[in-house]
mmCIF file of C-alpha atoms in Angstrom:
data_model
loop_
_atom_site.group_PDB
_atom_site.id
_atom_site.type_symbol
_atom_site.label_atom_id
_atom_site.label_comp_id
_atom_site.label_asym_id
_atom_site.label_seq_id
_atom_site.Cartn_x
_atom_site.Cartn_y
_atom_site.Cartn_z
ATOM 1 C CA ARG A 11 -27.836 62.170 62.520
ATOM 2 C CA LYS A 12 -28.332 58.734 63.869
ATOM 3 C CA GLU A 13 -26.872 55.827 61.893
ATOM 4 C CA VAL A 14 -30.234 54.061 61.989
ATOM 5 C CA GLU A 15 -33.416 56.105 61.821
ATOM 6 C CA GLN A 16 -36.973 55.143 62.668
ATOM 7 C CA ASP A 17 -40.272 56.791 63.192
ATOM 8 C CA PRO A 18 -40.714 56.573 66.851
ATOM 9 C CA GLY A 19 -44.612 56.575 66.583
ATOM 10 C CA PRO A 20 -46.457 55.587 68.437
ATOM 11 C CA PHE A 21 -48.526 53.596 66.217
ATOM 12 C CA ASN A 22 -52.055 53.071 67.565
ATOM 13 C CA VAL A 23 -53.954 50.365 65.497
ATOM 14 C CA PRO A 24 -57.050 48.241 66.125
ATOM 15 C CA GLU A 25 -56.809 44.407 66.406
ATOM 16 C CA GLY A 26 -56.672 42.739 62.981
ATOM 17 C CA ALA A 27 -55.056 45.772 61.362
ATOM 18 C CA THR A 28 -52.045 45.753 59.047
ATOM 19 C CA VAL A 29 -49.156 47.968 60.095
ATOM 20 C CA ALA A 30 -45.928 48.870 58.378
ATOM 21 C CA PHE A 31 -42.663 50.198 60.008
ATOM 22 C CA ASN A 32 -39.875 51.673 58.043
ATOM 23 C CA CYS A 33 -36.286 52.372 58.843
ATOM 24 C CA THR A 34 -33.350 53.856 57.009
ATOM 25 C CA TYR A 35 -29.620 53.322 57.551
ATOM 26 C CA SER A 36 -26.604 55.498 56.643
ATOM 27 C CA ASN A 37 -23.681 53.011 56.224
ATOM 28 C CA SER A 38 -23.915 51.626 52.737
ATOM 29 C CA ALA A 39 -21.332 49.021 53.758
ATOM 30 C CA SER A 40 -23.835 47.321 56.272
ATOM 31 C CA GLN A 41 -24.610 43.753 55.350
ATOM 32 C CA SER A 42 -26.702 42.386 58.167
ATOM 33 C CA PHE A 43 -30.045 43.542 59.134
ATOM 34 C CA PHE A 44 -32.530 42.687 61.906
ATOM 35 C CA TRP A 45 -35.858 43.549 63.521
ATOM 36 C CA TYR A 46 -35.978 43.176 67.325
ATOM 37 C CA ARG A 47 -38.944 43.411 69.610
ATOM 38 C CA GLN A 48 -38.629 44.956 72.976
ATOM 39 C CA ASP A 49 -41.350 44.960 75.774
ATOM 40 C CA CYS A 50 -41.105 47.567 78.479
ATOM 41 C CA ARG A 51 -38.065 47.175 80.717
ATOM 42 C CA LYS A 52 -37.167 43.687 79.032
ATOM 43 C CA GLU A 53 -34.553 42.547 76.810
ATOM 44 C CA PRO A 54 -34.626 42.912 73.090
ATOM 45 C CA LYS A 55 -35.773 39.790 71.282
ATOM 46 C CA LEU A 56 -34.799 38.798 67.908
ATOM 47 C CA LEU A 57 -37.969 38.967 65.646
ATOM 48 C CA MET A 58 -36.387 38.309 62.343
ATOM 49 C CA SER A 59 -33.189 38.696 60.277
ATOM 50 C CA VAL A 60 -33.753 40.740 57.075
ATOM 51 C CA TYR A 61 -32.293 39.132 53.910
ATOM 52 C CA SER A 62 -31.815 40.694 50.516
ATOM 53 C CA SER A 63 -34.625 38.796 48.933
ATOM 54 C CA GLY A 64 -37.128 39.610 51.725
ATOM 55 C CA ASN A 65 -38.440 37.090 54.024
ATOM 56 C CA GLU A 66 -41.659 36.187 55.848
ATOM 57 C CA ASP A 67 -42.387 34.442 59.081
ATOM 58 C CA GLY A 68 -46.118 33.973 59.625
ATOM 59 C CA ARG A 69 -47.743 37.397 59.935
ATOM 60 C CA PHE A 70 -44.443 39.289 59.755
ATOM 61 C CA THR A 71 -42.868 40.200 56.529
ATOM 62 C CA ALA A 72 -39.418 42.111 56.276
ATOM 63 C CA GLN A 73 -38.101 43.749 53.076
ATOM 64 C CA LEU A 74 -34.660 45.261 52.427
ATOM 65 C CA ASN A 75 -33.901 47.807 49.779
ATOM 66 C CA ARG A 76 -30.142 48.196 49.648
ATOM 67 C CA ALA A 77 -30.291 51.005 46.877
ATOM 68 C CA SER A 78 -32.345 53.250 49.032
ATOM 69 C CA GLN A 79 -30.769 51.909 52.412
ATOM 70 C CA TYR A 80 -34.231 51.161 53.534
ATOM 71 C CA ILE A 81 -35.738 48.231 55.655
ATOM 72 C CA SER A 82 -39.358 47.612 56.323
ATOM 73 C CA LEU A 83 -41.408 45.275 58.606
ATOM 74 C CA LEU A 84 -45.131 44.563 57.832
ATOM 75 C CA ILE A 85 -47.340 43.012 60.526
ATOM 76 C CA ARG A 86 -50.739 41.655 59.333
ATOM 77 C CA ASP A 87 -53.587 40.810 61.487
ATOM 78 C CA SER A 88 -52.288 42.529 64.479
ATOM 79 C CA LYS A 89 -52.848 40.812 67.817
ATOM 80 C CA LEU A 90 -53.001 42.651 71.276
ATOM 81 C CA SER A 91 -49.791 40.721 72.081
ATOM 82 C CA ASP A 92 -47.941 42.535 69.252
ATOM 83 C CA SER A 93 -47.949 45.805 71.374
ATOM 84 C CA ALA A 94 -44.291 46.491 71.914
ATOM 85 C CA THR A 95 -41.487 48.565 70.635
ATOM 86 C CA TYR A 96 -39.854 47.462 67.295
ATOM 87 C CA LEU A 97 -36.091 48.062 66.898
ATOM 88 C CA CYS A 98 -34.521 48.294 63.426
ATOM 89 C CA VAL A 99 -30.996 46.970 63.963
ATOM 90 C CA VAL A 100 -27.966 46.952 61.687
ATOM 91 C CA ASN A 101 -24.453 45.330 62.022
ATOM 92 C CA GLY A 102 -21.895 47.833 62.578
ATOM 93 C CA TYR A 103 -18.953 48.143 60.097
ATOM 94 C CA HIS A 104 -15.543 49.821 60.449
ATOM 95 C CA GLY A 105 -14.292 50.200 56.845
ATOM 96 C CA SER A 106 -14.841 46.875 55.229
ATOM 97 C CA SER A 107 -14.721 44.992 58.589
ATOM 98 C CA ASN A 108 -17.814 43.578 60.180
ATOM 99 C CA THR A 109 -17.370 44.382 63.873
ATOM 100 C CA GLY A 110 -20.200 42.328 65.008
ATOM 101 C CA LYS A 111 -21.732 45.183 67.077
ATOM 102 C CA LEU A 112 -25.491 45.993 66.686
ATOM 103 C CA ILE A 113 -26.468 49.501 65.964
ATOM 104 C CA PHE A 114 -29.980 50.115 66.993
ATOM 105 C CA GLY A 115 -32.731 52.561 65.768
ATOM 106 C CA GLN A 116 -34.635 54.478 68.491
ATOM 107 C CA GLY A 117 -37.570 52.048 68.086
ATOM 108 C CA THR A 118 -41.156 52.312 66.900
ATOM 109 C CA THR A 119 -43.884 51.867 69.560
ATOM 110 C CA LEU A 120 -46.911 49.865 68.501
ATOM 111 C CA GLN A 121 -50.021 49.821 70.492
ATOM 112 C CA VAL A 122 -52.680 47.436 69.392
ATOM 113 C CA LYS A 123 -56.078 48.175 70.789
ATOM 114 C CA PRO A 124 -59.215 46.009 71.026
ATOM 115 C CA ALA B 23 -33.541 26.152 75.172
ATOM 116 C CA ALA B 24 -30.787 27.574 77.274
ATOM 117 C CA GLY B 25 -30.598 31.371 77.232
ATOM 118 C CA VAL B 26 -28.125 34.040 78.061
ATOM 119 C CA ILE B 27 -27.867 34.361 81.925
ATOM 120 C CA GLN B 28 -27.015 37.668 83.584
ATOM 121 C CA SER B 29 -26.404 38.395 87.340
ATOM 122 C CA PRO B 30 -27.307 40.052 89.268
ATOM 123 C CA ARG B 31 -30.755 41.187 87.855
ATOM 124 C CA HIS B 32 -31.025 44.464 90.011
ATOM 125 C CA LEU B 33 -28.105 46.391 91.704
ATOM 126 C CA ILE B 34 -28.154 49.516 93.753
ATOM 127 C CA LYS B 35 -24.975 51.422 94.359
ATOM 128 C CA GLU B 36 -23.695 54.651 95.752
ATOM 129 C CA LYS B 37 -21.651 57.193 93.740
ATOM 130 C CA ARG B 38 -17.987 56.215 93.508
ATOM 131 C CA GLU B 39 -18.516 52.655 94.283
ATOM 132 C CA THR B 40 -17.676 49.711 92.102
ATOM 133 C CA ALA B 41 -19.860 47.056 90.417
ATOM 134 C CA THR B 42 -19.280 43.810 88.640
ATOM 135 C CA LEU B 43 -21.827 42.471 86.197
ATOM 136 C CA LYS B 44 -21.666 38.894 84.989
ATOM 137 C CA CYS B 45 -22.802 37.240 81.809
ATOM 138 C CA TYR B 46 -23.039 33.508 80.893
ATOM 139 C CA PRO B 47 -23.549 33.143 77.126
ATOM 140 C CA ILE B 48 -25.830 30.423 75.498
ATOM 141 C CA PRO B 49 -23.750 27.166 75.343
ATOM 142 C CA ARG B 50 -21.405 26.946 72.393
ATOM 143 C CA HIS B 51 -21.681 30.632 71.764
ATOM 144 C CA ASP B 52 -18.117 32.067 71.366
ATOM 145 C CA THR B 53 -18.767 35.828 71.284
ATOM 146 C CA VAL B 54 -20.177 38.144 73.985
ATOM 147 C CA TYR B 55 -21.377 41.613 73.565
ATOM 148 C CA TRP B 56 -22.252 44.234 76.284
ATOM 149 C CA TYR B 57 -24.816 47.174 75.620
ATOM 150 C CA GLN B 58 -25.940 49.881 77.822
ATOM 151 C CA GLN B 59 -29.631 51.146 77.611
ATOM 152 C CA GLY B 60 -30.445 54.349 79.385
ATOM 153 C CA PRO B 61 -33.988 55.527 80.176
ATOM 154 C CA GLY B 62 -35.965 56.108 77.011
ATOM 155 C CA GLN B 63 -32.888 55.438 74.910
ATOM 156 C CA ASP B 64 -31.902 52.462 72.447
ATOM 157 C CA PRO B 65 -29.257 50.123 73.342
ATOM 158 C CA GLN B 66 -25.663 51.351 72.919
ATOM 159 C CA PHE B 67 -22.783 49.031 72.222
ATOM 160 C CA LEU B 68 -19.934 49.020 74.792
ATOM 161 C CA ILE B 69 -17.587 46.098 74.112
ATOM 162 C CA SER B 70 -17.385 42.610 72.702
ATOM 163 C CA PHE B 71 -15.153 39.621 72.994
ATOM 164 C CA TYR B 72 -14.483 36.725 70.638
ATOM 165 C CA GLU B 73 -12.720 33.600 71.871
ATOM 166 C CA LYS B 74 -11.599 35.564 75.039
ATOM 167 C CA MET B 75 -10.084 38.473 73.016
ATOM 168 C CA GLN B 76 -11.540 41.778 72.857
ATOM 169 C CA SER B 77 -13.025 42.104 69.365
ATOM 170 C CA ASP B 78 -14.478 45.706 69.338
ATOM 171 C CA LYS B 79 -14.851 48.597 71.575
ATOM 172 C CA GLY B 80 -17.622 51.129 71.535
ATOM 173 C CA SER B 81 -18.618 54.137 73.797
ATOM 174 C CA ILE B 82 -17.200 52.458 76.987
ATOM 175 C CA PRO B 83 -15.935 54.973 79.623
ATOM 176 C CA ASP B 84 -12.261 54.361 80.828
ATOM 177 C CA ARG B 85 -13.720 53.628 84.312
ATOM 178 C CA PHE B 86 -15.294 50.390 82.910
ATOM 179 C CA SER B 87 -13.351 47.169 81.895
ATOM 180 C CA ALA B 88 -14.486 43.785 80.850
ATOM 181 C CA GLN B 89 -13.091 40.317 79.958
ATOM 182 C CA GLN B 90 -14.052 36.964 78.823
ATOM 183 C CA PHE B 91 -12.973 33.889 80.711
ATOM 184 C CA SER B 92 -11.894 30.451 79.602
ATOM 185 C CA ASP B 93 -15.481 29.147 80.068
ATOM 186 C CA TYR B 94 -16.773 32.009 77.832
ATOM 187 C CA HIS B 95 -18.509 33.922 80.649
ATOM 188 C CA SER B 96 -17.816 37.566 80.762
ATOM 189 C CA GLU B 97 -17.741 40.237 83.412
ATOM 190 C CA LEU B 98 -18.180 43.951 83.171
ATOM 191 C CA ASN B 99 -16.304 45.832 85.911
ATOM 192 C CA MET B 100 -17.491 49.345 86.628
ATOM 193 C CA SER B 101 -15.504 51.766 89.096
ATOM 194 C CA SER B 102 -16.096 55.183 90.293
ATOM 195 C CA LEU B 103 -19.815 54.974 89.495
ATOM 196 C CA GLU B 104 -21.654 58.134 88.586
ATOM 197 C CA LEU B 105 -25.348 58.944 88.561
ATOM 198 C CA GLY B 106 -25.372 58.787 84.741
ATOM 199 C CA ASP B 107 -24.238 55.047 84.855
ATOM 200 C CA SER B 108 -27.713 54.097 86.087
ATOM 201 C CA ALA B 109 -29.101 52.028 83.122
ATOM 202 C CA LEU B 110 -30.062 48.650 81.997
ATOM 203 C CA TYR B 111 -26.953 46.634 80.986
ATOM 204 C CA PHE B 112 -27.533 43.799 78.497
ATOM 205 C CA CYS B 113 -25.242 41.027 77.593
ATOM 206 C CA ALA B 114 -25.714 39.320 74.292
ATOM 207 C CA SER B 115 -24.093 36.279 72.822
ATOM 208 C CA SER B 116 -23.691 34.723 69.388
ATOM 209 C CA PHE B 117 -21.832 32.096 67.413
ATOM 210 C CA TRP B 118 -19.315 33.878 65.151
ATOM 211 C CA THR B 119 -19.822 32.223 61.777
ATOM 212 C CA SER B 120 -17.376 32.229 59.023
ATOM 213 C CA GLY B 121 -17.422 35.689 57.143
ATOM 214 C CA GLY B 122 -19.215 37.309 60.225
ATOM 215 C CA SER B 123 -22.488 38.079 58.639
ATOM 216 C CA TYR B 124 -25.822 37.374 60.222
ATOM 217 C CA ASN B 125 -24.308 36.572 63.626
ATOM 218 C CA GLU B 126 -27.669 36.712 65.281
ATOM 219 C CA GLN B 127 -27.351 37.995 68.825
ATOM 220 C CA PHE B 128 -29.534 36.733 71.643
ATOM 221 C CA PHE B 129 -29.933 39.037 74.715
ATOM 222 C CA GLY B 130 -29.950 38.237 78.360
ATOM 223 C CA PRO B 131 -32.621 39.705 80.769
ATOM 224 C CA GLY B 132 -30.313 42.582 81.746
ATOM 225 C CA THR B 133 -29.005 44.023 84.934
ATOM 226 C CA ARG B 134 -30.784 47.038 86.086
ATOM 227 C CA LEU B 135 -28.134 49.250 87.727
ATOM 228 C CA THR B 136 -29.187 52.235 90.000
ATOM 229 C CA VAL B 137 -26.578 54.627 91.252
ATOM 230 C CA LEU B 138 -27.720 56.808 94.165
#
């Protein structure tokens, strides 16, 4: 079982739609959570960090539920340019030590259609 | 703003050859991470360095080694290349804050290695 699990999709949505991605992680010691976006054959780009209180950046809202070890990303008013793979990412821990490494989910593919 | 620089961007090697990948972190970032992404897979952590010392090691083959230099750039050395080493190799950098939480990592454009 992967340490970070995501539904790979693809999610095919029309422009203007609201879409939500979910992710679960297995290490309850994890403290840092992120969503990255990756376009085909390009580098992952940090979309947003996910804080305990939840956070919003324009059309993007991220939520964290530590009790359920669950992270979500909501995209409102989808644009064609939002088409990409969205990677749920968790900081790796060894015991109580934050090792700094990132552990990636397998990614969720979003395709926004006109 | 300056980003992470990686070179070369593309590299083609034969089996059993060696390769050296270079990474120049964002200015003032003190931590460098290397990741490998195979076709259709998510990035896998290889190794990291903080202030020129190895800080963590992941699923990196013994044939690979890396180091961080005094100017904070890092090199990943790969020997006895195998077909399965064909992948995208990303370098990321961050500034390691006190407590280590939320060390946001920024990725370079990657080196695409093809082993024939």
